[in-house]
CSV table of C-alpha atoms and ligand atoms in Angstrom, one decimal:
chain,number,residue,atom,x,y,z
A,1,UNK,CA,-5.2,20.0,25.5
A,2,UNK,CA,-6.1,18.0,22.4
A,3,UNK,CA,-3.1,17.1,20.3
A,4,UNK,CA,-3.6,18.4,16.8
A,5,UNK,CA,-1.0,17.5,14.1
A,6,UNK,CA,-1.0,18.2,10.5
A,7,UNK,CA,0.4,16.9,7.3
A,8,UNK,CA,1.0,19.8,4.9
A,9,UNK,CA,2.2,18.7,1.4
A,10,UNK,CA,2.6,21.0,-1.5
A,11,UNK,CA,0.8,19.7,-4.6
A,12,UNK,CA,3.8,20.3,-6.9
A,13,UNK,CA,4.6,16.8,-8.1
A,14,UNK,CA,4.2,13.1,-7.5
A,15,UNK,CA,3.8,12.2,-3.9
A,16,UNK,CA,7.2,11.3,-2.4
A,17,UNK,CA,8.0,8.3,-0.2
A,18,UNK,CA,9.6,10.7,2.4
A,19,UNK,CA,6.3,12.6,2.5
A,20,UNK,CA,4.4,9.3,3.1
A,21,UNK,CA,6.8,8.5,6.0
A,22,UNK,CA,6.1,11.9,7.6
A,23,UNK,CA,2.3,11.5,7.1
A,24,UNK,CA,2.3,8.1,8.8
A,25,UNK,CA,4.3,9.4,11.7
A,26,UNK,CA,1.8,12.2,12.2
A,27,UNK,CA,-1.0,9.8,11.8
A,28,UNK,CA,0.3,7.4,14.4
A,29,UNK,CA,1.2,10.2,16.8
A,30,UNK,CA,-2.3,11.6,16.6
A,31,UNK,CA,-3.8,8.2,17.2
A,32,UNK,CA,-1.6,7.5,20.2
A,33,UNK,CA,-2.4,10.8,21.8
A,34,UNK,CA,-6.1,10.7,21.1
A,35,UNK,CA,-5.5,13.7,18.9
A,36,UNK,CA,-6.6,14.9,15.5
A,37,UNK,CA,-4.8,14.6,12.2
A,38,UNK,CA,-5.3,17.5,9.8
A,39,UNK,CA,-4.5,17.4,6.1
A,40,UNK,CA,-3.6,20.7,4.6
A,41,UNK,CA,-2.8,21.1,1.0
A,42,UNK,CA,-0.3,24.0,0.7
A,43,UNK,CA,-1.4,25.1,-2.7
A,44,UNK,CA,-0.2,28.7,-2.8
A,45,UNK,CA,2.5,28.2,-5.5
A,46,UNK,CA,0.1,28.8,-8.3
A,47,UNK,CA,2.8,28.3,-11.0
A,48,UNK,CA,3.7,24.8,-9.8
A,49,UNK,CA,0.4,23.5,-8.4
A,50,UNK,CA,-1.8,21.2,-10.3
A,51,UNK,CA,-5.2,19.7,-9.2
A,52,UNK,CA,-4.1,16.3,-10.2
A,53,UNK,CA,-1.2,16.4,-7.8
A,54,UNK,CA,-3.7,17.0,-5.0
A,55,UNK,CA,-5.7,14.1,-6.2
A,56,UNK,CA,-2.5,12.0,-6.3
A,57,UNK,CA,-1.8,12.9,-2.6
A,58,UNK,CA,-5.2,12.0,-1.5
A,59,UNK,CA,-5.2,8.7,-3.2
A,60,UNK,CA,-1.7,7.8,-2.2
A,61,UNK,CA,-2.5,8.6,1.5
A,62,UNK,CA,-5.6,6.5,1.1
A,63,UNK,CA,-3.6,3.6,-0.3
A,64,UNK,CA,-1.2,3.5,2.7
A,65,UNK,CA,-4.1,3.6,5.2
A,66,UNK,CA,-4.8,7.2,5.8
A,67,UNK,CA,-8.2,7.0,4.3
A,68,UNK,CA,-10.4,9.8,3.1
A,69,UNK,CA,-13.0,10.8,5.6
A,70,UNK,CA,-10.9,9.6,8.6
A,71,UNK,CA,-9.1,12.9,9.1
A,72,UNK,CA,-9.9,16.6,9.2
A,73,UNK,CA,-9.7,18.2,5.8
A,74,UNK,CA,-8.3,18.5,3.3
A,75,UNK,CA,-8.0,22.2,4.0
A,76,UNK,CA,-6.4,24.3,1.4
A,77,UNK,CA,-3.8,27.0,2.2
A,78,UNK,CA,-5.2,29.2,-0.6
A,79,UNK,CA,-8.5,29.4,1.3
A,80,UNK,CA,-6.7,31.1,4.2
A,81,UNK,CA,-5.2,33.9,2.2
A,82,UNK,CA,-7.1,36.6,4.0
A,83,UNK,CA,-5.6,35.4,7.3
A,84,UNK,CA,-2.1,35.5,5.9
A,85,UNK,CA,-2.5,39.1,4.8
A,86,UNK,CA,-4.1,40.1,8.1
A,87,UNK,CA,-1.2,38.6,10.0
A,88,UNK,CA,1.3,40.4,7.8
A,89,UNK,CA,-0.6,43.7,8.5
A,90,UNK,CA,-0.6,43.0,12.2
A,91,UNK,CA,3.1,42.4,12.2
A,92,UNK,CA,3.6,45.7,10.4
A,93,UNK,CA,1.2,47.6,12.6
A,94,UNK,CA,3.0,46.4,15.8
A,95,UNK,CA,6.4,47.4,14.4
A,96,UNK,CA,7.6,43.8,14.1
A,97,UNK,CA,8.0,44.1,10.3
A,98,UNK,CA,8.8,46.9,7.9
A,99,UNK,CA,8.7,47.5,4.2
A,100,UNK,CA,11.8,47.6,2.0
A,101,UNK,CA,12.5,47.7,-1.7
A,102,UNK,CA,16.2,46.7,-1.7
A,103,UNK,CA,17.5,44.3,-4.4
A,104,UNK,CA,20.4,42.0,-3.8
A,105,UNK,CA,22.5,44.4,-5.9
A,106,UNK,CA,21.6,47.3,-3.6
A,107,UNK,CA,22.7,45.4,-0.6
A,108,UNK,CA,25.9,44.3,-2.2
A,109,UNK,CA,26.7,47.8,-3.4
A,110,UNK,CA,26.3,49.0,0.2
A,111,UNK,CA,28.2,46.2,1.9
A,112,UNK,CA,30.8,45.9,-0.8
A,113,UNK,CA,31.1,42.2,-0.3
A,114,UNK,CA,29.4,39.1,-1.4
A,115,UNK,CA,25.8,38.9,-0.5
A,116,UNK,CA,25.5,37.5,2.9
A,117,UNK,CA,22.0,38.3,3.8
A,118,UNK,CA,20.0,41.5,4.2
A,119,UNK,CA,21.8,44.3,5.9
A,120,UNK,CA,18.9,45.8,7.7
A,121,UNK,CA,19.0,49.1,5.7
A,122,UNK,CA,15.3,49.8,6.0
A,123,UNK,CA,14.9,48.8,9.6
A,124,UNK,CA,14.8,52.5,10.5
A,125,UNK,CA,13.6,53.6,7.1
A,126,UNK,CA,10.3,51.8,6.8
A,127,UNK,CA,8.9,52.5,3.3
A,128,UNK,CA,5.4,51.5,4.2
A,129,UNK,CA,3.2,49.4,1.9
A,130,UNK,CA,3.5,50.0,-1.8
A,131,UNK,CA,4.0,48.3,-5.1
A,132,UNK,CA,7.4,46.5,-5.1
A,133,UNK,CA,7.8,46.8,-1.3
A,134,UNK,CA,8.6,43.6,0.4
A,135,UNK,CA,7.7,43.1,4.0
A,136,UNK,CA,10.5,42.0,6.2
A,137,UNK,CA,10.4,40.7,9.7
A,138,UNK,CA,12.5,42.5,12.3
A,139,UNK,CA,14.5,39.8,14.0
A,140,UNK,CA,15.7,40.4,17.5
A,141,UNK,CA,19.3,41.7,17.8
A,142,UNK,CA,20.2,39.6,20.7
A,143,UNK,CA,19.2,36.5,22.6
A,144,UNK,CA,18.5,33.0,21.3
A,145,UNK,CA,15.6,31.1,19.9
A,146,UNK,CA,15.3,27.7,21.4
A,147,UNK,CA,13.3,25.2,19.4
A,148,UNK,CA,11.8,22.4,21.4
A,149,UNK,CA,12.1,19.4,19.2
A,150,UNK,CA,11.0,15.9,20.2
A,151,UNK,CA,13.7,14.3,18.1
A,152,UNK,CA,16.5,16.7,18.2
A,153,UNK,CA,16.4,18.1,21.8
A,154,UNK,CA,16.7,21.8,21.9
A,155,UNK,CA,18.4,23.2,18.8
A,156,UNK,CA,19.4,26.8,19.7
A,157,UNK,CA,19.8,29.6,17.2
A,158,UNK,CA,21.4,33.0,17.8
A,159,UNK,CA,19.0,35.7,16.9
A,160,UNK,CA,21.6,38.1,15.6
A,161,UNK,CA,22.5,35.6,12.9
A,162,UNK,CA,19.0,35.4,11.6
A,163,UNK,CA,18.6,38.1,8.9
A,164,UNK,CA,15.4,40.2,8.6
A,165,UNK,CA,13.7,37.8,6.4
A,166,UNK,CA,10.9,38.5,3.9
A,167,UNK,CA,7.4,37.6,5.0
A,168,UNK,CA,5.4,39.1,2.1
A,169,UNK,CA,6.6,39.8,-1.4
A,170,UNK,CA,6.5,43.0,-3.4
A,171,UNK,CA,3.0,42.2,-4.7
A,172,UNK,CA,1.7,41.8,-1.2
A,173,UNK,CA,1.5,38.0,-1.3
A,174,UNK,CA,2.8,36.3,1.9
A,175,UNK,CA,5.6,33.8,1.6
A,176,UNK,CA,5.6,30.2,2.7
A,177,UNK,CA,7.2,30.9,6.1
A,178,UNK,CA,4.4,33.1,7.1
A,179,UNK,CA,1.5,31.3,5.5
A,180,UNK,CA,2.6,28.0,7.0
A,181,UNK,CA,2.7,29.6,10.5
A,182,UNK,CA,-0.6,31.4,10.2
A,183,UNK,CA,-2.3,28.2,9.0
A,184,UNK,CA,-0.9,26.2,11.9
A,185,UNK,CA,-2.1,28.9,14.2
A,186,UNK,CA,-5.6,29.1,12.9
A,187,UNK,CA,-5.9,25.4,12.7
A,188,UNK,CA,-4.8,25.0,16.4
A,189,UNK,CA,-1.8,22.8,15.6
A,190,UNK,CA,0.0,21.7,18.7
A,191,UNK,CA,2.8,19.5,17.2
A,192,UNK,CA,4.5,20.1,13.9
A,193,UNK,CA,6.0,16.8,12.7
A,194,UNK,CA,7.8,17.4,9.4
A,195,UNK,CA,11.0,16.7,7.5
A,196,UNK,CA,14.4,17.8,8.7
A,197,UNK,CA,14.7,20.0,5.6
A,198,UNK,CA,12.5,22.5,7.3
A,199,UNK,CA,14.6,22.8,10.5
A,200,UNK,CA,16.5,25.9,9.2
A,201,UNK,CA,13.0,27.6,8.8
A,202,UNK,CA,12.0,26.8,12.3
A,203,UNK,CA,13.7,29.6,14.3
A,204,UNK,CA,12.2,32.1,11.9
A,205,UNK,CA,8.8,30.5,12.2
A,206,UNK,CA,9.0,30.4,16.0
A,207,UNK,CA,9.9,34.1,16.0
A,208,UNK,CA,6.7,34.7,14.0
A,209,UNK,CA,4.6,32.7,16.5
A,210,UNK,CA,6.1,34.8,19.3
A,211,UNK,CA,5.5,38.0,17.5
A,212,UNK,CA,1.9,37.1,16.7
A,213,UNK,CA,1.5,36.4,20.4
A,214,UNK,CA,0.7,32.7,20.3
A,215,UNK,CA,2.5,29.8,22.0
A,216,UNK,CA,4.6,28.0,19.4
A,217,UNK,CA,3.9,24.3,18.8
A,218,UNK,CA,6.2,21.4,19.8
A,219,UNK,CA,8.4,20.5,16.8
A,220,UNK,CA,9.7,17.2,15.6
A,221,UNK,CA,11.9,17.2,12.6
A,222,UNK,CA,12.1,13.7,11.2
A,223,UNK,CA,15.3,12.6,9.4
A,224,UNK,CA,16.0,13.3,5.8
A,225,UNK,CA,15.7,10.2,3.6
A,226,UNK,CA,18.8,9.3,1.5
A,227,UNK,CA,19.9,6.9,-1.2
A,228,UNK,CA,22.8,4.4,-1.0
A,229,UNK,CA,25.2,7.2,-1.8
A,230,UNK,CA,23.9,9.1,1.2
A,231,UNK,CA,22.4,11.7,-1.1
A,232,UNK,CA,19.0,13.1,-0.3
A,233,UNK,CA,16.4,11.3,-2.4
A,234,UNK,CA,15.6,13.3,-5.4
A,235,UNK,CA,12.9,12.9,-8.0
A,236,UNK,CA,15.4,13.3,-10.8
A,237,UNK,CA,17.8,10.7,-9.6
A,238,UNK,CA,15.8,8.2,-7.5
A,239,UNK,CA,12.5,6.4,-7.6
A,240,UNK,CA,10.6,8.5,-5.1
A,241,UNK,CA,7.0,8.5,-6.2
A,242,UNK,CA,4.8,6.3,-4.0
A,243,UNK,CA,2.7,5.8,-7.1
A,244,UNK,CA,5.6,4.2,-8.9
A,245,UNK,CA,6.0,1.6,-6.2
A,246,UNK,CA,2.3,1.0,-6.2
A,247,UNK,CA,2.3,0.4,-9.9
A,248,UNK,CA,5.2,-2.0,-9.7
A,249,UNK,CA,3.2,-4.1,-7.3
A,250,UNK,CA,4.3,-3.2,-3.8
A,251,UNK,CA,1.7,-4.0,-1.2
A,252,UNK,CA,0.5,-1.1,0.9
A,253,UNK,CA,1.2,-3.1,4.0
A,254,UNK,CA,4.8,-3.8,3.1
A,255,UNK,CA,5.3,-0.2,2.1
A,256,UNK,CA,4.0,1.4,5.3
A,257,UNK,CA,5.8,-1.1,7.5
A,258,UNK,CA,9.1,-0.3,5.6
A,259,UNK,CA,8.5,3.5,5.8
A,260,UNK,CA,8.1,3.3,9.5
A,261,UNK,CA,11.5,1.7,9.8
A,262,UNK,CA,13.2,4.8,8.5
A,263,UNK,CA,14.9,5.9,11.7
A,264,UNK,CA,13.0,3.7,14.1
A,265,UNK,CA,12.5,0.0,14.8
A,266,UNK,CA,10.0,-2.1,16.8
A,267,UNK,CA,11.2,-4.0,19.9
A,268,UNK,CA,12.9,-7.4,19.8
A,269,UNK,CA,15.0,-7.0,16.6
A,270,UNK,CA,11.9,-7.3,14.5
A,271,UNK,CA,11.3,-5.5,11.3
A,272,UNK,CA,8.3,-7.1,9.7
A,273,UNK,CA,5.5,-6.7,12.1
A,274,UNK,CA,1.7,-6.2,12.0
A,275,UNK,CA,0.6,-2.6,11.7
A,276,UNK,CA,-1.0,-2.8,15.2
A,277,UNK,CA,2.5,-3.4,16.7
A,278,UNK,CA,3.8,-0.3,15.0
A,279,UNK,CA,0.8,1.7,16.2
A,280,UNK,CA,1.4,0.5,19.8
A,281,UNK,CA,5.2,0.7,19.9
A,282,UNK,CA,6.2,3.7,17.8
A,283,UNK,CA,7.6,6.5,19.8
A,284,UNK,CA,8.3,9.8,18.0
A,285,UNK,CA,11.0,10.7,20.5
A,286,UNK,CA,12.8,7.4,19.7
A,287,UNK,CA,13.2,8.4,16.1
A,288,UNK,CA,16.9,8.5,15.2
A,289,UNK,CA,17.8,12.0,14.0
A,290,UNK,CA,20.5,10.8,11.5
A,291,UNK,CA,19.7,10.5,7.8
A,292,UNK,CA,17.6,7.4,7.1
A,293,UNK,CA,18.7,5.1,4.2
A,294,UNK,CA,15.9,4.2,1.9
A,295,UNK,CA,17.0,0.7,0.8
A,296,UNK,CA,15.0,-0.3,-2.2
A,297,UNK,CA,16.4,-3.9,-2.1
A,298,UNK,CA,15.3,-4.3,1.4
A,299,UNK,CA,11.9,-3.0,0.7
A,300,UNK,CA,11.7,-5.4,-2.2
A,301,UNK,CA,12.6,-8.3,0.1
A,302,UNK,CA,9.9,-7.1,2.6
A,303,UNK,CA,7.4,-7.0,-0.2
A,304,UNK,CA,8.2,-10.6,-1.2
A,305,UNK,CA,7.6,-11.7,2.4
A,306,UNK,CA,4.3,-9.8,2.5
A,307,UNK,CA,3.2,-11.4,-0.7
A,308,UNK,CA,4.1,-14.9,0.5
A,309,UNK,CA,2.1,-14.3,3.7
A,310,UNK,CA,-1.1,-13.6,1.8
A,311,UNK,CA,-3.8,-16.3,1.7
A,312,UNK,CA,-3.8,-17.5,-1.9
A,313,UNK,CA,-7.3,-16.1,-2.6
A,314,UNK,CA,-6.0,-12.6,-1.5
A,315,UNK,CA,-2.9,-13.0,-3.6
A,316,UNK,CA,-5.2,-13.8,-6.6
A,317,UNK,CA,-7.2,-10.7,-5.9
A,318,UNK,CA,-4.1,-8.5,-5.5
A,319,UNK,CA,-2.8,-9.6,-8.9
A,320,UNK,CA,-5.9,-8.5,-10.8
A,321,UNK,CA,-4.7,-5.0,-11.8
A,322,UNK,CA,-1.7,-6.5,-13.5
A,323,UNK,CA,-3.7,-9.3,-15.1
A,324,UNK,CA,-6.2,-7.0,-16.6
A,325,UNK,CA,-4.5,-3.6,-16.7
A,326,UNK,CA,-6.3,-0.8,-14.8
A,327,UNK,CA,-5.7,2.8,-14.3
A,328,UNK,CA,-2.1,3.6,-15.0
A,329,UNK,CA,-1.1,-0.1,-14.9
A,330,UNK,CA,-0.3,-1.2,-18.5
A,331,UNK,CA,-2.5,-4.0,-19.9
A,332,UNK,CA,-0.8,-7.5,-20.1
A,333,UNK,CA,0.3,-8.9,-23.4
A,334,UNK,CA,-2.7,-11.2,-23.8
A,335,UNK,CA,-6.2,-10.2,-24.9
A,336,UNK,CA,-8.8,-10.1,-22.1
A,337,UNK,CA,-10.7,-13.1,-23.7
A,338,UNK,CA,-7.5,-15.2,-23.6
A,339,UNK,CA,-7.3,-14.9,-19.9
A,340,UNK,CA,-8.4,-18.1,-18.1
A,341,UNK,CA,-9.1,-17.5,-14.4
A,342,UNK,CA,-9.1,-21.2,-13.6
A,343,UNK,CA,-5.7,-21.7,-15.1
A,344,UNK,CA,-4.4,-18.8,-13.2
A,345,UNK,CA,-5.8,-20.1,-10.0
A,346,UNK,CA,-4.1,-23.4,-10.6
A,347,UNK,CA,-0.6,-21.9,-10.7
A,348,UNK,CA,-1.2,-18.9,-8.3
A,349,UNK,CA,0.3,-20.6,-5.3
A,350,UNK,CA,3.4,-21.5,-7.3
A,351,UNK,CA,3.8,-18.0,-8.5
A,352,UNK,CA,3.2,-16.5,-5.1
A,353,UNK,CA,6.4,-18.0,-3.7
A,354,UNK,CA,8.5,-16.7,-6.6
A,355,UNK,CA,7.7,-13.1,-7.1
A,356,UNK,CA,8.7,-10.1,-5.1
A,357,UNK,CA,6.5,-7.4,-6.7
A,358,UNK,CA,3.1,-8.1,-8.1
A,359,UNK,CA,3.9,-6.9,-11.6
A,360,UNK,CA,6.3,-9.9,-12.0
A,361,UNK,CA,3.2,-12.0,-12.2
A,362,UNK,CA,2.8,-11.2,-15.9
A,363,UNK,CA,6.0,-12.7,-17.3
A,364,UNK,CA,5.5,-15.7,-15.1
A,365,UNK,CA,2.1,-16.6,-16.4
A,366,UNK,CA,1.8,-15.1,-19.9
A,367,UNK,CA,2.6,-18.4,-21.5
A,368,UNK,CA,-0.7,-19.7,-20.2
A,369,UNK,CA,-2.8,-17.2,-22.0
A,370,UNK,CA,-1.0,-16.3,-25.2
A,371,UNK,CA,-1.7,-18.3,-28.3
A,372,UNK,CA,2.1,-18.8,-28.6
A,373,UNK,CA,4.7,-18.0,-26.1
A,374,UNK,CA,6.8,-14.8,-26.2
A,375,UNK,CA,10.2,-16.2,-27.0
A,376,UNK,CA,13.1,-14.6,-25.3
A,377,UNK,CA,15.7,-14.8,-28.0
A,378,UNK,CA,18.7,-14.7,-25.7
A,379,UNK,CA,17.2,-17.6,-23.7
A,380,UNK,CA,16.6,-19.5,-26.9
A,381,UNK,CA,20.1,-19.1,-28.2
A,382,UNK,CA,21.6,-20.1,-24.9
A,383,UNK,CA,19.4,-23.2,-24.5
A,384,UNK,CA,18.8,-24.6,-28.0
A,385,UNK,CA,22.1,-26.4,-28.7
A,386,UNK,CA,23.1,-29.4,-30.7
A,387,UNK,CA,20.9,-32.2,-29.7
A,388,UNK,CA,17.9,-30.0,-28.6
A,389,UNK,CA,16.0,-30.9,-31.8
A,390,UNK,CA,16.4,-34.6,-31.3
A,391,UNK,CA,15.6,-34.2,-27.6
A,392,UNK,CA,12.4,-32.3,-28.4
A,393,UNK,CA,11.4,-35.0,-30.9
A,394,UNK,CA,11.8,-37.7,-28.3
A,395,UNK,CA,9.9,-35.7,-25.7
A,396,UNK,CA,7.1,-35.0,-28.1
A,397,UNK,CA,6.9,-38.7,-28.9
A,398,UNK,CA,6.9,-39.7,-25.2
A,399,UNK,CA,4.3,-37.0,-24.2
A,400,UNK,CA,2.0,-38.0,-27.1
A,401,UNK,CA,1.4,-41.4,-25.6
A,402,UNK,CA,1.4,-40.4,-22.0
A,403,UNK,CA,-1.6,-41.9,-20.3
A,404,UNK,CA,-2.3,-39.3,-17.7
A,405,UNK,CA,-1.3,-35.7,-18.3
A,406,UNK,CA,-0.2,-34.7,-14.8
A,407,UNK,CA,2.9,-33.1,-13.4
A,408,UNK,CA,4.3,-36.3,-11.9
A,409,UNK,CA,3.9,-38.5,-15.0
A,410,UNK,CA,5.3,-35.7,-17.1
A,411,UNK,CA,8.3,-35.5,-14.9
A,412,UNK,CA,9.1,-39.2,-14.8
A,413,UNK,CA,8.6,-39.4,-18.6
A,414,UNK,CA,11.0,-36.6,-19.4
A,415,UNK,CA,13.5,-37.9,-16.8
A,416,UNK,CA,13.5,-41.2,-18.7
A,417,UNK,CA,14.0,-39.4,-22.0
A,418,UNK,CA,17.0,-37.6,-20.6
A,419,UNK,CA,18.5,-40.7,-18.9
A,420,UNK,CA,18.5,-42.5,-22.3
A,421,UNK,CA,20.8,-39.7,-23.5
A,422,UNK,CA,22.9,-39.5,-20.3
A,423,UNK,CA,21.3,-36.1,-19.4
A,424,UNK,CA,20.3,-34.9,-16.0
A,425,UNK,CA,16.7,-33.6,-15.6
A,426,UNK,CA,17.8,-30.0,-15.5
A,427,UNK,CA,19.5,-30.2,-19.0
A,428,UNK,CA,16.6,-32.2,-20.4
A,429,UNK,CA,14.0,-29.7,-19.1
A,430,UNK,CA,15.6,-26.6,-20.5
A,431,UNK,CA,14.7,-26.9,-24.2
A,432,UNK,CA,11.2,-28.0,-23.3
A,433,UNK,CA,10.8,-25.0,-21.0
A,434,UNK,CA,12.0,-22.5,-23.6
A,435,UNK,CA,9.7,-24.2,-26.2
A,436,UNK,CA,6.7,-23.9,-24.0
A,437,UNK,CA,7.1,-20.8,-22.0
A,438,UNK,CA,9.7,-18.8,-24.1
A,439,UNK,CA,12.0,-18.4,-21.1
A,440,UNK,CA,14.7,-20.2,-19.1
A,441,UNK,CA,13.2,-19.3,-15.7
A,442,UNK,CA,9.7,-19.4,-14.4
A,443,UNK,CA,7.2,-21.5,-12.7
A,444,UNK,CA,7.9,-25.2,-12.1
A,445,UNK,CA,7.9,-26.8,-15.6
A,446,UNK,CA,5.8,-29.9,-15.0
A,447,UNK,CA,3.0,-28.1,-13.2
A,448,UNK,CA,3.0,-25.5,-16.0
A,449,UNK,CA,2.7,-28.3,-18.6
A,450,UNK,CA,-0.1,-29.9,-16.7
A,451,UNK,CA,-2.1,-26.6,-16.6
A,452,UNK,CA,-1.3,-25.7,-20.2
A,453,UNK,CA,-2.7,-29.0,-21.4
A,454,UNK,CA,-1.4,-31.6,-23.8
A,455,UNK,CA,-2.5,-30.1,-27.1
A,456,UNK,CA,-1.0,-26.7,-26.5
A,457,UNK,CA,2.2,-28.1,-25.0
A,458,UNK,CA,2.8,-30.4,-27.9
A,459,UNK,CA,2.0,-27.7,-30.5
A,460,UNK,CA,4.6,-25.5,-28.9
A,461,UNK,CA,7.2,-28.2,-28.7
A,462,UNK,CA,6.6,-29.1,-32.4
A,463,UNK,CA,6.8,-25.4,-33.4
A,464,UNK,CA,10.1,-25.1,-31.6
A,465,UNK,CA,11.4,-28.2,-33.2
A,466,UNK,CA,10.6,-26.7,-36.7
A,467,UNK,CA,12.5,-23.6,-35.8
A,468,UNK,CA,15.5,-25.7,-35.2
A,469,UNK,CA,15.6,-27.3,-38.7
B,501,LIG,N1,4.4,22.4,2.3
B,501,LIG,C1,5.6,22.1,2.9
B,501,LIG,C2,6.3,21.0,2.2
B,501,LIG,O1,5.7,20.3,1.4
B,501,LIG,C3,5.3,21.6,4.3
B,501,LIG,C4,6.1,22.3,5.4
B,501,LIG,C5,5.7,21.9,6.8
B,501,LIG,O2,5.3,20.7,7.0
B,501,LIG,O3,5.7,22.7,7.6
B,501,LIG,O4,7.4,20.8,2.4
């Protein structure tokens, strides 16, 4: 038997990190089993689907390493509508489903209590197909449905507690539960690896497999992803779109490594490991069923490590979208012709050790390309105190006559200027840094001055000095 798994997102919004996690787990499982990964876009919710969401899913998958052309599909659920309707008709013909036109109010009027599910009124009064008649599945009165789940053991559901659920609406259109099963069936899916949120659907879906006479797949419900308050990640509350992380400058390698740690860990207390180790060591049945905490701080720290591990040339390449502004990444504050690739290359290694997401490159290097620095007013007020004007004058005078404009000479010269005033280097540097870069924190000052060049550095120091009059 060839293992066939599928990832079946609905194109109703930005692609979610939890979805990316499930996709990767499916992907690795298929690879380990010598199986096939199928991508199926569940596009039957016409009101909420948009083609750009589908494109977003494809490109997000591509980004994390599930590249176009390397899997089966994408198939589209809407293309299988004929099969969905045929399955609904088969279930009716075989007596496993019946038509009903009850509203909630009807049921409530009959049961005289709060609505607690359908009461089975039309079980023996099948209305047959017709406008406004919903098709309901006749669930067994007794027995249990045992779901074989690689992560959760054998969750067991009592059939009498499962109401006769709707499988096709009053307009004849099949609902998700049925369409999803029929697609898995026609696509020969052997293992359904999906989010825990779908576990309550599973006994109903397994009953449909049985009723349609096909052996159900093996299930694996991977843990729900939660925030620090243990709430399920939600797009209203949390940053969940993979695209948002990408735009902020998370590396795909860091992202997919981190996502695989949601509910699982490689051997030997390791967390940051090459992808090949994850592909070798990951075991679906070792995934912890408890909710998995998506720790953005930890992901950020991971990303910093991945950034530092890049060869400098690759780091320079990786920064390009933020240096130029491409796609949905905003352009930097400088004009394209102001950018100087050599100057950037000269400070890249210094920046690489300081940033944790690639977008942070911009505020670290903008002073090199802008005609005058973007002054952070809070930093200015905090730094420019009594004595700063005189200090800047002295620094300008010393720098003007400096023989060699290099980081080391700049440092010893400024150190001497400070020493004459009883100041430590840190205190002496601060006004110079704000004058030249506009900020109190950033790349090492003397290397920055060296790359910036004497003329521009002195012009900025003089301009700051004038502002202090
Ligand atoms: N389209 C469903 C979703 O996005 C997929 C359900 C499944 O994987 O079975 O949640």
